[in-house]
Structures are given as C-alpha cells and as structure tokens.
Amino acid sequence: MDYLTLRERPRQLLALTSLRPAEFDDLLTDFAPAWECHHHYHTLEGAKRAFPAHQERANAVLAGSDTKLFFLLTYLKSNALQQHQAASFGISQARVSQLATALLGVLNHVLARRGLLPVRDGGGLAQRLANHPEPVFAYDGVERGVPRNCDREAQAEAYSAKKKRTA
C-alpha cells in the first residue's frame, strides 16, 4: 500500500484508517515530532541508542512519519495478520512486529497528551459521558442478542453443541 496514492482517495483513506485526510494531518502534527524524538534516542527494539540517530536512513522501507502513522492505523483498523501487513507494505513479519510495538507506544503517548485515550472502566466512561455535550449516542455495533427459549431444559435441548442423532 502506498500512503501518498491513497491520500488522493479520501474514501479509501477513511475506510483503511478511520480518519479523513484533515483528521490524519491533525494527528500527524503531534505524531511526527513524537516519533522523531523517540527514534532519535531508541531503536525499534526499544533499547536506548549508544549514539543518537540524527535522521532516518535513506533506504528506509517505511520512510517518513506519515507513512509510519498510516501503517499503524491500517494495522489497528483491519486487525490484520502480521504476515498480511508485511505483504501489503513490502517488509518482513518480524519488522511489522517491531514497528507496530514501537509506533503504538508513540501513538498512545500522543493520544494521552491530547486526552483521547479510550476509557478502560465503566466508572470513567460514565463520568466522561456525563460531561459530554451530546445527550444521545449512536451505537455502531453488529452484535445482537440471540433469541432463545427462556426454559433452561428446552434451551439445552435446542442449543446443544453435541450433534443430534437422526434415526
């Protein structure tokens, strides 16, 4: 996948990253310096560098912070296998693992500074929703309750995982 080509197709960029080009650029304004600072002092494995890296290598496969952010957002959105992500970007599976780990740490740091990290508990979610200006929220989900018989014995008979014998 090529970020610069997909940038010219806003609907595809939205489908792959959940962000419109303007939203992507806004996030990139904080992500790029945070990634450059991280890369300056740390390797992809997370180890401290003996000597600071002053710039990205000229032969980098995912050159530029914009491409790296695009790589991470598509990885998170599609929940792809690392082998699939590797084939899509022309890198190895091991490199996908290293990049995803390093980039996710930087992205979480940026989102935390912006106050945009997801809420992880019910109490925090209730507090955040109580302060929200919109009183009605849309639930974008596909999970639905399965209509089942209320009688436990009938339910066990109808929904048993065991194969039924037919005579």
mmCIF file of C-alpha atoms in Angstrom:
data_model
loop_
_atom_site.group_PDB
_atom_site.id
_atom_site.type_symbol
_atom_site.label_atom_id
_atom_site.label_comp_id
_atom_site.label_asym_id
_atom_site.label_seq_id
_atom_site.Cartn_x
_atom_site.Cartn_y
_atom_site.Cartn_z
ATOM 1 C CA MET A 1 0.000 0.000 0.000
ATOM 2 C CA ASP A 2 1.163 3.480 -0.794
ATOM 3 C CA TYR A 3 0.091 6.268 1.537
ATOM 4 C CA LEU A 4 0.591 9.074 -0.982
ATOM 5 C CA THR A 5 -1.619 7.348 -3.563
ATOM 6 C CA LEU A 6 -4.355 6.582 -1.042
ATOM 7 C CA ARG A 7 -4.258 10.133 0.257
ATOM 8 C CA GLU A 8 -5.704 11.211 -3.085
ATOM 9 C CA ARG A 9 -8.677 8.885 -2.427
ATOM 10 C CA PRO A 10 -10.292 10.212 0.777
ATOM 11 C CA ARG A 11 -12.951 7.489 0.930
ATOM 12 C CA GLN A 12 -10.330 4.747 0.820
ATOM 13 C CA LEU A 13 -8.172 6.535 3.388
ATOM 14 C CA LEU A 14 -11.220 6.767 5.653
ATOM 15 C CA ALA A 15 -12.010 3.075 5.131
ATOM 16 C CA LEU A 16 -8.446 1.990 5.892
ATOM 17 C CA THR A 17 -7.649 4.290 8.825
ATOM 18 C CA SER A 18 -10.988 5.633 10.162
ATOM 19 C CA LEU A 19 -9.638 9.150 9.593
ATOM 20 C CA ARG A 20 -10.356 11.754 6.943
ATOM 21 C CA PRO A 21 -7.290 13.449 5.385
ATOM 22 C CA ALA A 22 -7.715 16.567 7.570
ATOM 23 C CA GLU A 23 -8.002 14.422 10.732
ATOM 24 C CA PHE A 24 -4.975 12.381 9.652
ATOM 25 C CA ASP A 25 -2.956 15.585 9.139
ATOM 26 C CA ASP A 26 -4.047 16.898 12.533
ATOM 27 C CA LEU A 27 -2.907 13.724 14.268
ATOM 28 C CA LEU A 28 0.303 13.748 12.246
ATOM 29 C CA THR A 29 1.224 17.196 13.612
ATOM 30 C CA ASP A 30 1.741 15.632 17.050
ATOM 31 C CA PHE A 31 2.763 12.140 15.958
ATOM 32 C CA ALA A 32 5.662 13.182 13.680
ATOM 33 C CA PRO A 33 7.715 15.058 16.308
ATOM 34 C CA ALA A 34 6.941 12.431 18.946
ATOM 35 C CA TRP A 35 8.139 9.638 16.635
ATOM 36 C CA GLU A 36 11.264 11.572 15.617
ATOM 37 C CA CYS A 37 12.131 12.173 19.269
ATOM 38 C CA HIS A 38 11.564 8.504 20.105
ATOM 39 C CA HIS A 39 13.587 7.327 17.090
ATOM 40 C CA HIS A 40 16.366 9.768 17.940
ATOM 41 C CA TYR A 41 17.082 8.010 21.239
ATOM 42 C CA HIS A 42 15.644 4.471 20.853
ATOM 43 C CA THR A 43 15.966 1.552 18.470
ATOM 44 C CA LEU A 44 12.939 -0.315 17.125
ATOM 45 C CA GLU A 45 13.522 -2.952 19.786
ATOM 46 C CA GLY A 46 13.107 -0.242 22.439
ATOM 47 C CA ALA A 47 16.737 -0.178 23.549
ATOM 48 C CA LYS A 48 18.477 3.136 24.204
ATOM 49 C CA ARG A 49 20.822 4.102 21.387
ATOM 50 C CA ALA A 50 24.507 4.435 22.197
ATOM 51 C CA PHE A 51 24.612 7.465 19.890
ATOM 52 C CA PRO A 52 21.527 9.455 18.907
ATOM 53 C CA ALA A 53 20.248 8.918 15.377
ATOM 54 C CA HIS A 54 20.081 12.266 13.652
ATOM 55 C CA GLN A 55 17.899 11.257 10.737
ATOM 56 C CA GLU A 56 16.081 8.341 9.228
ATOM 57 C CA ARG A 57 18.057 6.054 6.957
ATOM 58 C CA ALA A 58 17.819 6.875 3.268
ATOM 59 C CA ASN A 59 16.866 3.278 2.397
ATOM 60 C CA ALA A 60 14.039 3.003 4.961
ATOM 61 C CA VAL A 61 11.127 0.972 3.578
ATOM 62 C CA LEU A 62 8.546 2.996 5.505
ATOM 63 C CA ALA A 63 10.109 6.410 5.019
ATOM 64 C CA GLY A 64 8.503 9.349 6.757
ATOM 65 C CA SER A 65 6.303 9.750 9.790
ATOM 66 C CA ASP A 66 3.191 9.994 7.620
ATOM 67 C CA THR A 67 3.810 6.533 6.141
ATOM 68 C CA LYS A 68 4.510 5.090 9.573
ATOM 69 C CA LEU A 69 1.293 6.537 11.011
ATOM 70 C CA PHE A 70 -0.639 5.205 8.005
ATOM 71 C CA PHE A 71 0.979 1.781 8.515
ATOM 72 C CA LEU A 72 -0.028 1.697 12.195
ATOM 73 C CA LEU A 73 -3.580 2.942 11.676
ATOM 74 C CA THR A 74 -4.266 0.400 8.920
ATOM 75 C CA TYR A 75 -2.815 -2.322 11.142
ATOM 76 C CA LEU A 76 -5.032 -1.334 14.061
ATOM 77 C CA LYS A 77 -8.165 -0.793 11.962
ATOM 78 C CA SER A 78 -8.030 -4.036 9.979
ATOM 79 C CA ASN A 79 -6.629 -6.228 12.767
ATOM 80 C CA ALA A 80 -4.660 -7.967 10.031
ATOM 81 C CA LEU A 81 -2.261 -10.824 10.467
ATOM 82 C CA GLN A 82 1.279 -9.557 10.655
ATOM 83 C CA GLN A 83 2.107 -11.609 7.547
ATOM 84 C CA HIS A 84 -0.685 -9.811 5.664
ATOM 85 C CA GLN A 85 0.543 -6.414 6.826
ATOM 86 C CA ALA A 86 4.090 -7.396 5.837
ATOM 87 C CA ALA A 87 2.975 -8.361 2.335
ATOM 88 C CA SER A 88 0.954 -5.151 1.982
ATOM 89 C CA PHE A 89 3.912 -2.925 2.853
ATOM 90 C CA GLY A 90 6.782 -4.995 1.461
ATOM 91 C CA ILE A 91 8.508 -5.748 4.754
ATOM 92 C CA SER A 92 9.083 -8.840 6.890
ATOM 93 C CA GLN A 93 6.723 -10.110 9.592
ATOM 94 C CA ALA A 94 9.397 -9.502 12.219
ATOM 95 C CA ARG A 95 9.685 -5.875 11.103
ATOM 96 C CA VAL A 96 5.894 -5.475 11.332
ATOM 97 C CA SER A 97 6.023 -6.685 14.924
ATOM 98 C CA GLN A 98 8.867 -4.314 15.813
ATOM 99 C CA LEU A 99 7.287 -1.323 14.080
ATOM 100 C CA ALA A 100 3.817 -1.934 15.486
ATOM 101 C CA THR A 101 5.161 -2.161 19.034
ATOM 102 C CA ALA A 102 7.312 0.973 18.759
ATOM 103 C CA LEU A 103 4.752 3.048 16.862
ATOM 104 C CA LEU A 104 1.877 2.058 19.146
ATOM 105 C CA GLY A 105 3.792 3.302 22.177
ATOM 106 C CA VAL A 106 4.341 6.666 20.497
ATOM 107 C CA LEU A 107 0.714 6.891 19.318
ATOM 108 C CA ASN A 108 -0.585 6.111 22.824
ATOM 109 C CA HIS A 109 1.676 8.830 24.218
ATOM 110 C CA VAL A 110 0.313 11.348 21.674
ATOM 111 C CA LEU A 111 -3.296 10.353 22.350
ATOM 112 C CA ALA A 112 -2.727 10.592 26.110
ATOM 113 C CA ARG A 113 -1.390 14.151 25.728
ATOM 114 C CA ARG A 114 -4.491 15.034 23.718
ATOM 115 C CA GLY A 115 -6.776 13.362 26.276
ATOM 116 C CA LEU A 116 -8.055 10.910 23.667
ATOM 117 C CA LEU A 117 -7.108 7.543 25.124
ATOM 118 C CA PRO A 118 -10.024 5.129 25.418
ATOM 119 C CA VAL A 119 -11.640 4.803 28.825
ATOM 120 C CA ARG A 120 -10.951 1.356 30.279
ATOM 121 C CA ASP A 121 -13.551 1.131 33.051
ATOM 122 C CA GLY A 122 -17.284 1.719 33.406
ATOM 123 C CA GLY A 123 -16.987 4.456 36.027
ATOM 124 C CA GLY A 124 -14.629 6.501 33.892
ATOM 125 C CA LEU A 125 -16.880 6.048 30.866
ATOM 126 C CA ALA A 126 -19.950 7.186 32.828
ATOM 127 C CA GLN A 127 -18.093 10.279 34.010
ATOM 128 C CA ARG A 128 -16.900 11.138 30.506
ATOM 129 C CA LEU A 129 -20.370 10.642 29.006
ATOM 130 C CA ALA A 130 -21.996 12.761 31.731
ATOM 131 C CA ASN A 131 -19.785 15.695 30.744
ATOM 132 C CA HIS A 132 -20.384 15.232 27.008
ATOM 133 C CA PRO A 133 -22.476 17.961 25.299
ATOM 134 C CA GLU A 134 -24.496 15.461 23.217
ATOM 135 C CA PRO A 135 -27.032 13.523 25.330
ATOM 136 C CA VAL A 136 -27.702 10.857 22.668
ATOM 137 C CA PHE A 137 -25.069 8.465 21.336
ATOM 138 C CA ALA A 138 -25.141 6.141 18.356
ATOM 139 C CA TYR A 139 -24.013 2.590 18.965
ATOM 140 C CA ASP A 140 -22.091 1.277 15.990
ATOM 141 C CA GLY A 141 -22.059 -2.438 16.602
ATOM 142 C CA VAL A 142 -23.155 -5.621 14.947
ATOM 143 C CA GLU A 143 -23.625 -7.811 17.985
ATOM 144 C CA ARG A 144 -27.230 -8.678 18.686
ATOM 145 C CA GLY A 145 -28.880 -10.790 21.277
ATOM 146 C CA VAL A 146 -29.812 -14.280 20.147
ATOM 147 C CA PRO A 147 -33.479 -15.049 20.828
ATOM 148 C CA ARG A 148 -33.524 -18.193 22.936
ATOM 149 C CA ASN A 149 -36.099 -20.127 24.862
ATOM 150 C CA CYS A 150 -36.359 -18.975 28.472
ATOM 151 C CA ASP A 151 -36.824 -22.548 29.732
ATOM 152 C CA ARG A 152 -33.345 -23.918 30.599
ATOM 153 C CA GLU A 153 -34.132 -27.521 29.720
ATOM 154 C CA ALA A 154 -35.650 -26.606 26.375
ATOM 155 C CA GLN A 155 -32.717 -24.290 25.723
ATOM 156 C CA ALA A 156 -30.203 -27.050 26.485
ATOM 157 C CA GLU A 157 -32.015 -29.372 24.103
ATOM 158 C CA ALA A 158 -32.320 -26.827 21.292
ATOM 159 C CA TYR A 159 -28.839 -25.320 21.531
ATOM 160 C CA SER A 160 -26.665 -28.266 22.477
ATOM 161 C CA ALA A 161 -23.238 -28.301 20.867
ATOM 162 C CA LYS A 162 -23.453 -32.074 20.579
ATOM 163 C CA LYS A 163 -24.577 -33.488 17.283
ATOM 164 C CA LYS A 164 -28.039 -34.953 17.371
ATOM 165 C CA ARG A 165 -28.539 -38.450 16.131
ATOM 166 C CA THR A 166 -31.105 -38.922 13.477
ATOM 167 C CA ALA A 167 -32.844 -42.240 13.197
#
